[in-house]
PDB file of N, CA, C and O in Angstrom:
ATOM      1  N   UNK H   1      20.092  -4.678  35.914  1.00 82.00           N
ATOM      2  CA  UNK H   1      20.466  -5.332  37.287  1.00 82.00           C
ATOM      3  C   UNK H   1      21.362  -6.237  36.695  1.00 82.00           C
ATOM      4  O   UNK H   1      20.770  -6.884  35.706  1.00 82.00           O
ATOM      5  N   UNK H   2      22.591  -6.549  37.089  1.00 88.00           N
ATOM      6  CA  UNK H   2      23.471  -7.901  36.723  1.00 88.00           C
ATOM      7  C   UNK H   2      23.167  -8.844  37.464  1.00 88.00           C
ATOM      8  O   UNK H   2      23.256  -8.736  38.657  1.00 88.00           O
ATOM      9  N   UNK H   3      22.807  -9.868  36.853  1.00 88.00           N
ATOM     10  CA  UNK H   3      22.747 -11.385  37.402  1.00 88.00           C
ATOM     11  C   UNK H   3      23.722 -12.329  36.885  1.00 88.00           C
ATOM     12  O   UNK H   3      23.787 -12.780  35.739  1.00 88.00           O
ATOM     13  N   UNK H   4      24.210 -13.322  37.740  1.00 92.00           N
ATOM     14  CA  UNK H   4      24.712 -14.716  37.021  1.00 92.00           C
ATOM     15  C   UNK H   4      23.517 -15.497  36.809  1.00 92.00           C
ATOM     16  O   UNK H   4      22.477 -15.696  37.501  1.00 92.00           O
ATOM     17  N   UNK H   5      24.194 -16.768  36.292  1.00 93.00           N
ATOM     18  CA  UNK H   5      23.369 -17.552  36.032  1.00 93.00           C
ATOM     19  C   UNK H   5      22.415 -18.360  37.149  1.00 93.00           C
ATOM     20  O   UNK H   5      21.074 -18.612  37.146  1.00 93.00           O
ATOM     21  N   UNK H   6      23.090 -18.662  38.391  1.00 94.00           N
ATOM     22  CA  UNK H   6      22.331 -18.792  39.057  1.00 94.00           C
ATOM     23  C   UNK H   6      21.529 -18.223  39.844  1.00 94.00           C
ATOM     24  O   UNK H   6      20.380 -18.387  40.359  1.00 94.00           O
ATOM     25  N   UNK H   7      21.615 -17.026  40.197  1.00 93.00           N
ATOM     26  CA  UNK H   7      20.883 -15.882  40.071  1.00 93.00           C
ATOM     27  C   UNK H   7      19.655 -15.783  39.566  1.00 93.00           C
ATOM     28  O   UNK H   7      18.554 -15.430  40.355  1.00 93.00           O
ATOM     29  N   UNK H   8      19.722 -15.571  38.193  1.00 94.00           N
ATOM     30  CA  UNK H   8      18.674 -15.769  37.419  1.00 94.00           C
ATOM     31  C   UNK H   8      17.568 -16.835  37.383  1.00 94.00           C
ATOM     32  O   UNK H   8      16.643 -16.431  37.810  1.00 94.00           O
ATOM     33  N   UNK H   9      18.256 -17.825  37.610  1.00 95.00           N
ATOM     34  CA  UNK H   9      17.536 -19.226  37.781  1.00 95.00           C
ATOM     35  C   UNK H   9      16.649 -19.162  39.021  1.00 95.00           C
ATOM     36  O   UNK H   9      15.643 -19.401  39.318  1.00 95.00           O
ATOM     37  N   UNK H  10      17.206 -18.390  40.329  1.00 95.00           N
ATOM     38  CA  UNK H  10      16.592 -18.634  41.599  1.00 95.00           C
ATOM     39  C   UNK H  10      15.305 -17.421  41.458  1.00 95.00           C
ATOM     40  O   UNK H  10      14.424 -17.322  41.892  1.00 95.00           O
ATOM     41  N   UNK H  11      15.397 -16.303  40.586  1.00 94.00           N
ATOM     42  CA  UNK H  11      14.563 -15.241  40.557  1.00 94.00           C
ATOM     43  C   UNK H  11      13.657 -15.931  39.587  1.00 94.00           C
ATOM     44  O   UNK H  11      12.473 -15.511  40.175  1.00 94.00           O
ATOM     45  N   UNK H  12      13.987 -16.476  38.640  1.00 95.00           N
ATOM     46  CA  UNK H  12      12.794 -16.844  37.670  1.00 95.00           C
ATOM     47  C   UNK H  12      12.058 -18.172  38.874  1.00 95.00           C
ATOM     48  O   UNK H  12      10.622 -18.214  38.373  1.00 95.00           O
ATOM     49  N   UNK H  13      12.345 -18.915  39.112  1.00 96.00           N
ATOM     50  CA  UNK H  13      11.611 -19.637  40.335  1.00 96.00           C
ATOM     51  C   UNK H  13      10.964 -18.919  41.478  1.00 96.00           C
ATOM     52  O   UNK H  13      10.067 -19.614  41.293  1.00 96.00           O
ATOM     53  N   UNK H  14      11.263 -17.948  41.704  1.00 96.00           N
ATOM     54  CA  UNK H  14      10.655 -17.222  42.951  1.00 96.00           C
ATOM     55  C   UNK H  14       9.268 -16.326  41.930  1.00 96.00           C
ATOM     56  O   UNK H  14       8.554 -16.229  42.688  1.00 96.00           O
ATOM     57  N   UNK H  15       9.674 -15.907  40.906  1.00 96.00           N
ATOM     58  CA  UNK H  15       8.866 -15.302  40.244  1.00 96.00           C
ATOM     59  C   UNK H  15       7.496 -16.073  39.765  1.00 96.00           C
ATOM     60  O   UNK H  15       6.418 -16.371  39.822  1.00 96.00           O
ATOM     61  N   UNK H  16       8.016 -17.500  39.415  1.00 96.00           N
ATOM     62  CA  UNK H  16       7.218 -18.732  39.123  1.00 96.00           C
ATOM     63  C   UNK H  16       6.162 -19.217  40.398  1.00 96.00           C
ATOM     64  O   UNK H  16       4.938 -18.990  40.354  1.00 96.00           O
ATOM     65  N   UNK H  17       6.709 -18.974  41.666  1.00 96.00           N
ATOM     66  CA  UNK H  17       6.079 -19.484  42.683  1.00 96.00           C
ATOM     67  C   UNK H  17       5.043 -18.125  43.208  1.00 96.00           C
ATOM     68  O   UNK H  17       4.060 -18.489  43.534  1.00 96.00           O
ATOM     69  N   UNK H  18       5.739 -16.864  42.840  1.00 96.00           N
ATOM     70  CA  UNK H  18       4.583 -15.642  42.981  1.00 96.00           C
ATOM     71  C   UNK H  18       3.365 -15.539  42.429  1.00 96.00           C
ATOM     72  O   UNK H  18       2.473 -15.386  42.662  1.00 96.00           O
ATOM     73  N   UNK H  19       3.454 -15.988  40.763  1.00 96.00           N
ATOM     74  CA  UNK H  19       2.413 -15.875  39.828  1.00 96.00           C
ATOM     75  C   UNK H  19       1.467 -17.524  40.278  1.00 96.00           C
ATOM     76  O   UNK H  19       0.702 -17.047  40.161  1.00 96.00           O
ATOM     77  N   UNK H  20       2.311 -18.586  40.846  1.00 96.00           N
ATOM     78  CA  UNK H  20       1.539 -19.860  41.213  1.00 96.00           C
ATOM     79  C   UNK H  20       0.201 -19.122  42.577  1.00 96.00           C
ATOM     80  O   UNK H  20      -0.622 -19.594  42.388  1.00 96.00           O
ATOM     81  N   UNK H  21       1.087 -18.727  43.380  1.00 96.00           N
ATOM     82  CA  UNK H  21       0.404 -17.936  44.498  1.00 96.00           C
ATOM     83  C   UNK H  21      -0.506 -17.137  44.028  1.00 96.00           C
ATOM     84  O   UNK H  21      -1.714 -17.006  44.569  1.00 96.00           O
ATOM     85  N   UNK H  22      -0.464 -16.223  43.187  1.00 96.00           N
ATOM     86  CA  UNK H  22      -1.419 -15.380  42.540  1.00 96.00           C
ATOM     87  C   UNK H  22      -2.542 -15.862  41.761  1.00 96.00           C
ATOM     88  O   UNK H  22      -3.639 -15.291  42.280  1.00 96.00           O
ATOM     89  N   UNK H  23      -2.078 -16.858  41.400  1.00 96.00           N
ATOM     90  CA  UNK H  23      -3.270 -17.567  40.570  1.00 96.00           C
ATOM     91  C   UNK H  23      -4.266 -18.113  41.964  1.00 96.00           C
ATOM     92  O   UNK H  23      -5.613 -18.226  41.459  1.00 96.00           O
ATOM     93  N   UNK H  24      -3.732 -18.908  42.525  1.00 95.00           N
ATOM     94  CA  UNK H  24      -4.361 -19.070  43.819  1.00 95.00           C
ATOM     95  C   UNK H  24      -5.318 -18.147  44.174  1.00 95.00           C
ATOM     96  O   UNK H  24      -6.627 -18.295  44.547  1.00 95.00           O
ATOM     97  N   UNK H  25      -4.619 -16.990  44.537  1.00 94.00           N
ATOM     98  CA  UNK H  25      -5.474 -15.974  45.139  1.00 94.00           C
ATOM     99  C   UNK H  25      -6.687 -15.460  44.220  1.00 94.00           C
ATOM    100  O   UNK H  25      -7.695 -15.310  44.413  1.00 94.00           O
ATOM    101  N   UNK H  26      -6.519 -15.276  43.165  1.00 96.00           N
ATOM    102  CA  UNK H  26      -7.494 -15.079  41.860  1.00 96.00           C
ATOM    103  C   UNK H  26      -8.704 -16.312  41.809  1.00 96.00           C
ATOM    104  O   UNK H  26      -9.449 -16.080  41.649  1.00 96.00           O
ATOM    105  N   UNK H  27      -8.130 -17.509  42.070  1.00 95.00           N
ATOM    106  CA  UNK H  27      -9.267 -18.656  42.025  1.00 95.00           C
ATOM    107  C   UNK H  27     -10.361 -18.692  43.128  1.00 95.00           C
ATOM    108  O   UNK H  27     -11.138 -18.578  42.998  1.00 95.00           O
ATOM    109  N   UNK H  28      -9.884 -18.103  44.506  1.00 93.00           N
ATOM    110  CA  UNK H  28     -10.402 -18.258  45.802  1.00 93.00           C
ATOM    111  C   UNK H  28     -11.415 -16.855  45.213  1.00 93.00           C
ATOM    112  O   UNK H  28     -12.460 -17.051  45.709  1.00 93.00           O
ATOM    113  N   UNK H  29     -10.603 -15.655  44.632  1.00 93.00           N
ATOM    114  CA  UNK H  29     -11.614 -14.506  44.538  1.00 93.00           C
ATOM    115  C   UNK H  29     -12.877 -14.893  43.650  1.00 93.00           C
ATOM    116  O   UNK H  29     -13.772 -14.549  43.765  1.00 93.00           O
ATOM    117  N   UNK H  30     -12.433 -15.104  42.358  1.00 94.00           N
ATOM    118  CA  UNK H  30     -13.316 -15.968  41.861  1.00 94.00           C
ATOM    119  C   UNK H  30     -14.356 -16.948  41.861  1.00 94.00           C
ATOM    120  O   UNK H  30     -15.705 -16.674  41.662  1.00 94.00           O
ATOM    121  N   UNK H  31     -14.247 -17.566  42.915  1.00 93.00           N
ATOM    122  CA  UNK H  31     -15.035 -18.730  43.455  1.00 93.00           C
ATOM    123  C   UNK H  31     -15.655 -18.375  44.840  1.00 93.00           C
ATOM    124  O   UNK H  31     -16.816 -18.941  45.067  1.00 93.00           O
ATOM    125  N   UNK H  32     -15.526 -17.039  44.928  1.00 92.00           N
ATOM    126  CA  UNK H  32     -15.893 -16.532  46.369  1.00 92.00           C
ATOM    127  C   UNK H  32     -17.453 -16.148  45.949  1.00 92.00           C
ATOM    128  O   UNK H  32     -17.901 -15.577  45.067  1.00 92.00           O
ATOM    129  N   UNK H  33     -18.315 -16.199  47.265  1.00 90.00           N
ATOM    130  CA  UNK H  33     -19.403 -16.179  47.041  1.00 90.00           C
ATOM    131  C   UNK H  33     -19.927 -14.786  48.469  1.00 90.00           C
ATOM    132  O   UNK H  33     -19.098 -14.756  49.300  1.00 90.00           O
ATOM    133  N   UNK H  34     -20.747 -13.973  48.049  1.00 88.00           N
ATOM    134  CA  UNK H  34     -20.962 -13.045  49.201  1.00 88.00           C
ATOM    135  C   UNK H  34     -21.746 -13.614  50.357  1.00 88.00           C
ATOM    136  O   UNK H  34     -22.383 -14.615  50.113  1.00 88.00           O
ATOM    137  N   UNK H  35     -21.353 -13.215  51.737  1.00 87.00           N
ATOM    138  CA  UNK H  35     -21.738 -13.929  53.008  1.00 87.00           C
ATOM    139  C   UNK H  35     -23.025 -13.450  52.932  1.00 87.00           C
ATOM    140  O   UNK H  35     -22.950 -12.050  53.909  1.00 87.00           O
ATOM    141  N   UNK H  36     -24.484 -13.935  52.849  1.00 87.00           N
ATOM    142  CA  UNK H  36     -25.635 -13.479  53.045  1.00 87.00           C
ATOM    143  C   UNK H  36     -25.900 -13.652  54.617  1.00 87.00           C
ATOM    144  O   UNK H  36     -26.242 -15.049  54.435  1.00 87.00           O
ATOM    145  N   UNK H  37     -26.646 -12.973  55.241  1.00 86.00           N
ATOM    146  CA  UNK H  37     -27.360 -13.602  56.423  1.00 86.00           C
ATOM    147  C   UNK H  37     -28.484 -14.150  56.180  1.00 86.00           C
ATOM    148  O   UNK H  37     -29.188 -13.486  55.233  1.00 86.00           O
ATOM    149  N   UNK H  38     -28.992 -15.282  56.553  1.00 88.00           N
ATOM    150  CA  UNK H  38     -30.625 -15.516  55.832  1.00 88.00           C
ATOM    151  C   UNK H  38     -31.562 -14.576  56.819  1.00 88.00           C
ATOM    152  O   UNK H  38     -32.733 -14.273  56.083  1.00 88.00           O
ATOM    153  N   UNK H  39     -31.522 -14.395  58.161  1.00 90.00           N
ATOM    154  CA  UNK H  39     -32.039 -13.317  58.591  1.00 90.00           C
ATOM    155  C   UNK H  39     -31.632 -12.049  59.161  1.00 90.00           C
ATOM    156  O   UNK H  39     -30.137 -12.502  59.698  1.00 90.00           O
ATOM    157  N   UNK H  40     -32.256 -11.397  59.801  1.00 93.00           N
ATOM    158  CA  UNK H  40     -31.529 -10.050  60.307  1.00 93.00           C
ATOM    159  C   UNK H  40     -31.957  -9.852  61.902  1.00 93.00           C
ATOM    160  O   UNK H  40     -33.204 -10.023  61.845  1.00 93.00           O
ATOM    161  N   UNK H  41     -30.990 -10.120  62.829  1.00 94.00           N
ATOM    162  CA  UNK H  41     -31.472  -9.800  64.306  1.00 94.00           C
ATOM    163  C   UNK H  41     -31.325  -8.547  64.781  1.00 94.00           C
ATOM    164  O   UNK H  41     -30.764  -7.873  64.178  1.00 94.00           O
ATOM    165  N   UNK H  42     -32.255  -8.545  65.470  1.00 96.00           N
ATOM    166  CA  UNK H  42     -32.803  -6.855  65.984  1.00 96.00           C
ATOM    167  C   UNK H  42     -31.108  -7.071  67.460  1.00 96.00           C
ATOM    168  O   UNK H  42     -30.718  -7.964  67.554  1.00 96.00           O
ATOM    169  N   UNK H  43     -30.881  -5.862  67.755  1.00 97.00           N
ATOM    170  CA  UNK H  43     -29.892  -5.523  68.659  1.00 97.00           C
ATOM    171  C   UNK H  43     -30.072  -6.262  69.801  1.00 97.00           C
ATOM    172  O   UNK H  43     -29.090  -6.918  70.446  1.00 97.00           O
ATOM    173  N   UNK H  44     -31.453  -6.012  70.077  1.00 97.00           N
ATOM    174  CA  UNK H  44     -31.518  -6.753  71.449  1.00 97.00           C
ATOM    175  C   UNK H  44     -32.030  -8.285  71.472  1.00 97.00           C
ATOM    176  O   UNK H  44     -31.018  -8.904  72.336  1.00 97.00           O
ATOM    177  N   UNK H  45     -32.010  -8.961  70.237  1.00 96.00           N
ATOM    178  CA  UNK H  45     -31.967 -10.482  70.220  1.00 96.00           C
ATOM    179  C   UNK H  45     -30.490 -10.464  70.082  1.00 96.00           C
ATOM    180  O   UNK H  45     -29.956 -11.576  70.792  1.00 96.00           O
ATOM    181  N   UNK H  46     -29.470 -10.172  69.300  1.00 96.00           N
ATOM    182  CA  UNK H  46     -27.852 -10.289  69.393  1.00 96.00           C
ATOM    183  C   UNK H  46     -27.329 -10.199  70.884  1.00 96.00           C
ATOM    184  O   UNK H  46     -26.589 -11.111  71.175  1.00 96.00           O
ATOM    185  N   UNK H  47     -27.996  -9.337  71.489  1.00 97.00           N
ATOM    186  CA  UNK H  47     -27.385  -8.918  73.017  1.00 97.00           C
ATOM    187  C   UNK H  47     -27.868 -10.294  73.613  1.00 97.00           C
ATOM    188  O   UNK H  47     -27.388 -10.936  74.466  1.00 97.00           O
ATOM    189  N   UNK H  48     -28.940 -10.765  73.426  1.00 97.00           N
ATOM    190  CA  UNK H  48     -29.805 -12.005  74.241  1.00 97.00           C
ATOM    191  C   UNK H  48     -29.008 -13.109  74.006  1.00 97.00           C
ATOM    192  O   UNK H  48     -28.560 -14.034  74.935  1.00 97.00           O
ATOM    193  N   UNK H  49     -28.311 -13.481  72.609  1.00 97.00           N
ATOM    194  CA  UNK H  49     -27.796 -14.610  71.914  1.00 97.00           C
ATOM    195  C   UNK H  49     -26.471 -14.478  72.865  1.00 97.00           C
ATOM    196  O   UNK H  49     -26.137 -15.525  73.277  1.00 97.00           O
ATOM    197  N   UNK H  50     -25.994 -13.328  72.841  1.00 97.00           N
ATOM    198  CA  UNK H  50     -24.503 -13.252  73.406  1.00 97.00           C
ATOM    199  C   UNK H  50     -24.640 -13.757  74.824  1.00 97.00           C
ATOM    200  O   UNK H  50     -23.565 -14.337  75.286  1.00 97.00           O
ATOM    201  N   UNK H  51     -25.298 -12.992  75.409  1.00 97.00           N
ATOM    202  CA  UNK H  51     -25.626 -13.486  77.111  1.00 97.00           C
ATOM    203  C   UNK H  51     -25.546 -15.079  77.200  1.00 97.00           C
ATOM    204  O   UNK H  51     -25.008 -15.611  78.055  1.00 97.00           O
ATOM    205  N   UNK H  52     -26.700 -15.659  76.520  1.00 97.00           N
ATOM    206  CA  UNK H  52     -26.885 -16.855  76.503  1.00 97.00           C
ATOM    207  C   UNK H  52     -25.601 -17.735  75.907  1.00 97.00           C
ATOM    208  O   UNK H  52     -25.154 -18.984  76.845  1.00 97.00           O
ATOM    209  N   UNK H  53     -24.786 -17.176  75.019  1.00 97.00           N
ATOM    210  CA  UNK H  53     -23.424 -17.950  74.636  1.00 97.00           C
ATOM    211  C   UNK H  53     -22.499 -17.961  75.641  1.00 97.00           C
ATOM    212  O   UNK H  53     -21.939 -18.801  76.434  1.00 97.00           O
ATOM    213  N   UNK H  54     -22.546 -16.796  76.383  1.00 98.00           N
ATOM    214  CA  UNK H  54     -21.487 -16.432  77.428  1.00 98.00           C
ATOM    215  C   UNK H  54     -22.023 -17.316  78.874  1.00 98.00           C
ATOM    216  O   UNK H  54     -20.972 -18.126  79.488  1.00 98.00           O
ATOM    217  N   UNK H  55     -23.120 -17.734  78.920  1.00 97.00           N
ATOM    218  CA  UNK H  55     -23.747 -18.633  79.851  1.00 97.00           C
ATOM    219  C   UNK H  55     -23.537 -20.036  79.646  1.00 97.00           C
ATOM    220  O   UNK H  55     -22.938 -20.943  80.681  1.00 97.00           O
ATOM    221  N   UNK H  56     -23.979 -20.377  78.425  1.00 97.00           N
ATOM    222  CA  UNK H  56     -24.311 -21.800  78.158  1.00 97.00           C
ATOM    223  C   UNK H  56     -22.996 -22.181  77.315  1.00 97.00           C
ATOM    224  O   UNK H  56     -22.999 -23.674  77.032  1.00 97.00           O
ATOM    225  N   UNK H  57     -22.552 -21.257  76.565  1.00 97.00           N
ATOM    226  CA  UNK H  57     -21.584 -21.841  75.447  1.00 97.00           C
ATOM    227  C   UNK H  57     -22.156 -21.995  73.961  1.00 97.00           C
ATOM    228  O   UNK H  57     -23.404 -21.874  73.937  1.00 97.00           O
ATOM    229  N   UNK H  58     -21.514 -21.665  72.963  1.00 97.00           N
ATOM    230  CA  UNK H  58     -22.047 -21.639  71.630  1.00 97.00           C
ATOM    231  C   UNK H  58     -22.190 -22.677  70.953  1.00 97.00           C
ATOM    232  O   UNK H  58     -23.544 -22.546  70.490  1.00 97.00           O
ATOM    233  N   UNK H  59     -22.282 -23.953  71.450  1.00 97.00           N
ATOM    234  CA  UNK H  59     -22.466 -24.975  70.921  1.00 97.00           C
ATOM    235  C   UNK H  59     -23.926 -25.399  71.150  1.00 97.00           C
ATOM    236  O   UNK H  59     -24.798 -25.637  70.657  1.00 97.00           O
ATOM    237  N   UNK H  60     -24.246 -25.584  72.743  1.00 97.00           N
ATOM    238  CA  UNK H  60     -25.522 -25.306  73.330  1.00 97.00           C
ATOM    239  C   UNK H  60     -26.521 -24.494  72.635  1.00 97.00           C
ATOM    240  O   UNK H  60     -27.544 -24.793  72.475  1.00 97.00           O
ATOM    241  N   UNK H  61     -26.224 -23.283  72.623  1.00 97.00           N
ATOM    242  CA  UNK H  61     -27.230 -22.086  72.357  1.00 97.00           C
ATOM    243  C   UNK H  61     -27.239 -22.355  70.959  1.00 97.00           C
ATOM    244  O   UNK H  61     -28.559 -22.068  70.385  1.00 97.00           O
ATOM    245  N   UNK H  62     -26.414 -22.488  69.766  1.00 96.00           N
ATOM    246  CA  UNK H  62     -26.879 -22.905  68.372  1.00 96.00           C
ATOM    247  C   UNK H  62     -27.712 -23.890  68.489  1.00 96.00           C
ATOM    248  O   UNK H  62     -28.225 -23.825  67.517  1.00 96.00           O
ATOM    249  N   UNK H  63     -27.314 -24.988  68.898  1.00 97.00           N
ATOM    250  CA  UNK H  63     -28.147 -26.479  69.172  1.00 97.00           C
ATOM    251  C   UNK H  63     -29.832 -25.956  69.272  1.00 97.00           C
ATOM    252  O   UNK H  63     -31.063 -26.082  68.592  1.00 97.00           O
ATOM    253  N   UNK H  64     -29.756 -25.361  70.711  1.00 97.00           N
ATOM    254  CA  UNK H  64     -31.179 -24.694  70.851  1.00 97.00           C
ATOM    255  C   UNK H  64     -32.037 -23.676  69.717  1.00 97.00           C
ATOM    256  O   UNK H  64     -33.034 -24.070  69.693  1.00 97.00           O
ATOM    257  N   UNK H  65     -31.308 -22.910  69.756  1.00 96.00           N
ATOM    258  CA  UNK H  65     -31.861 -22.134  68.292  1.00 96.00           C
ATOM    259  C   UNK H  65     -32.112 -22.797  67.103  1.00 96.00           C
ATOM    260  O   UNK H  65     -33.391 -22.794  66.154  1.00 96.00           O
ATOM    261  N   UNK H  66     -31.130 -23.800  66.486  1.00 95.00           N
ATOM    262  CA  UNK H  66     -31.803 -24.287  65.752  1.00 95.00           C
ATOM    263  C   UNK H  66     -33.062 -25.398  65.735  1.00 95.00           C
ATOM    264  O   UNK H  66     -33.959 -25.235  64.879  1.00 95.00           O
ATOM    265  N   UNK H  67     -33.194 -25.666  67.237  1.00 96.00           N
ATOM    266  CA  UNK H  67     -33.988 -26.774  67.256  1.00 96.00           C
ATOM    267  C   UNK H  67     -35.573 -25.823  67.270  1.00 96.00           C
ATOM    268  O   UNK H  67     -36.622 -25.974  66.687  1.00 96.00           O
ATOM    269  N   UNK H  68     -35.296 -24.788  67.932  1.00 95.00           N
ATOM    270  CA  UNK H  68     -36.441 -23.765  68.060  1.00 95.00           C
ATOM    271  C   UNK H  68     -36.933 -23.194  66.436  1.00 95.00           C
ATOM    272  O   UNK H  68     -37.851 -23.354  66.152  1.00 95.00           O
ATOM    273  N   UNK H  69     -35.933 -22.968  65.709  1.00 93.00           N
ATOM    274  CA  UNK H  69     -36.273 -22.506  64.171  1.00 93.00           C
ATOM    275  C   UNK H  69     -37.038 -23.379  63.659  1.00 93.00           C
ATOM    276  O   UNK H  69     -38.007 -23.274  62.887  1.00 93.00           O
ATOM    277  N   UNK H  70     -36.682 -24.692  63.721  1.00 93.00           N
ATOM    278  CA  UNK H  70     -37.306 -26.077  62.903  1.00 93.00           C
ATOM    279  C   UNK H  70     -38.565 -26.252  63.595  1.00 93.00           C
ATOM    280  O   UNK H  70     -39.416 -26.385  62.623  1.00 93.00           O
ATOM    281  N   UNK H  71     -38.774 -25.969  64.779  1.00 93.00           N
ATOM    282  CA  UNK H  71     -39.978 -26.347  65.529  1.00 93.00           C
ATOM    283  C   UNK H  71     -41.431 -25.167  64.885  1.00 93.00           C
ATOM    284  O   UNK H  71     -42.285 -25.727  64.643  1.00 93.00           O
ATOM    285  N   UNK H  72     -40.390 -23.894  65.032  1.00 91.00           N
ATOM    286  CA  UNK H  72     -41.883 -22.763  64.740  1.00 91.00           C
ATOM    287  C   UNK H  72     -42.150 -22.853  63.192  1.00 91.00           C
ATOM    288  O   UNK H  72     -43.086 -22.613  62.848  1.00 91.00           O
ATOM    289  N   UNK H  73     -41.174 -23.167  62.273  1.00 90.00           N
ATOM    290  CA  UNK H  73     -41.275 -23.368  60.812  1.00 90.00           C
ATOM    291  C   UNK H  73     -41.595 -24.558  60.179  1.00 90.00           C
ATOM    292  O   UNK H  73     -41.730 -24.892  59.093  1.00 90.00           O
ATOM    293  N   UNK H  74     -41.922 -25.685  61.150  1.00 89.00           N
ATOM    294  CA  UNK H  74     -42.480 -27.022  60.635  1.00 89.00           C
ATOM    295  C   UNK H  74     -43.652 -27.134  60.167  1.00 89.00           C
ATOM    296  O   UNK H  74     -44.153 -27.902  59.420  1.00 89.00           O
ATOM    297  N   UNK H  75     -44.379 -25.866  60.309  1.00 86.00           N
ATOM    298  CA  UNK H  75     -45.957 -25.884  59.733  1.00 86.00           C
ATOM    299  C   UNK H  75     -45.710 -25.304  58.273  1.00 86.00           C
ATOM    300  O   UNK H  75     -46.738 -26.080  57.447  1.00 86.00           O
ATOM    301  N   UNK H  76     -44.412 -25.438  57.532  1.00 85.00           N
ATOM    302  CA  UNK H  76     -44.159 -24.873  56.145  1.00 85.00           C
ATOM    303  C   UNK H  76     -44.318 -26.453  55.746  1.00 85.00           C
ATOM    304  O   UNK H  76     -43.513 -27.035  55.897  1.00 85.00           O
ATOM    305  N   UNK H  77     -45.122 -26.459  54.180  1.00 81.00           N
ATOM    306  CA  UNK H  77     -44.918 -27.867  53.853  1.00 81.00           C
ATOM    307  C   UNK H  77     -44.131 -28.038  53.243  1.00 81.00           C
ATOM    308  O   UNK H  77     -43.145 -27.415  52.681  1.00 81.00           O
ATOM    309  N   UNK H  78     -43.196 -29.483  52.869  1.00 74.00           N
ATOM    310  CA  UNK H  78     -41.926 -29.796  52.263  1.00 74.00           C
ATOM    311  C   UNK H  78     -42.208 -29.196  50.961  1.00 74.00           C
ATOM    312  O   UNK H  78     -40.942 -28.858  50.472  1.00 74.00           O
ATOM    313  N   UNK H  79     -43.428 -29.689  49.875  1.00 70.00           N
ATOM    314  CA  UNK H  79     -43.140 -29.075  48.980  1.00 70.00           C
ATOM    315  C   UNK H  79     -44.260 -28.392  48.633  1.00 70.00           C
ATOM    316  O   UNK H  79     -45.351 -28.592  49.102  1.00 70.00           O
ATOM    317  N   UNK H  80     -44.230 -27.277  47.259  1.00 67.00           N
ATOM    318  CA  UNK H  80     -45.448 -26.634  46.986  1.00 67.00           C
ATOM    319  C   UNK H  80     -46.805 -27.714  46.970  1.00 67.00           C
ATOM    320  O   UNK H  80     -46.126 -28.533  46.040  1.00 67.00           O
ATOM    321  N   UNK H  81     -47.718 -27.194  47.183  1.00 62.00           N
ATOM    322  CA  UNK H  81     -48.890 -28.051  46.920  1.00 62.00           C
ATOM    323  C   UNK H  81     -49.162 -28.923  48.115  1.00 62.00           C
ATOM    324  O   UNK H  81     -50.526 -29.858  48.333  1.00 62.00           O
ATOM    325  N   UNK H  82     -48.261 -29.357  48.801  1.00 57.00           N
ATOM    326  CA  UNK H  82     -48.280 -30.143  50.463  1.00 57.00           C
ATOM    327  C   UNK H  82     -49.017 -29.574  51.315  1.00 57.00           C
ATOM    328  O   UNK H  82     -49.061 -28.190  51.432  1.00 57.00           O
ATOM    329  N   UNK H  83     -49.470 -30.377  52.092  1.00 54.00           N
ATOM    330  CA  UNK H  83     -50.431 -29.775  53.140  1.00 54.00           C
ATOM    331  C   UNK H  83     -49.891 -30.090  54.250  1.00 54.00           C
ATOM    332  O   UNK H  83     -49.446 -31.282  54.812  1.00 54.00           O
TER     333      UNK H  83
END
């Protein structure tokens, strides 16, 4: 392919930008972590949560579930050996 100086410069700049973009994607990939659910919900529970979200909204259901989980697990000591 024959290029004049201006075309060479533009192509070089385009390649540099592509390399920068690729480096960014590689960085994102290297920094990524597997998204693991803390707990697995049964299909019935998922359906119930979805119904609640459609009725009350996601924010309210999320707040209620977090409150319930904290309360249910509040019996666990903060540190090993604590009672």
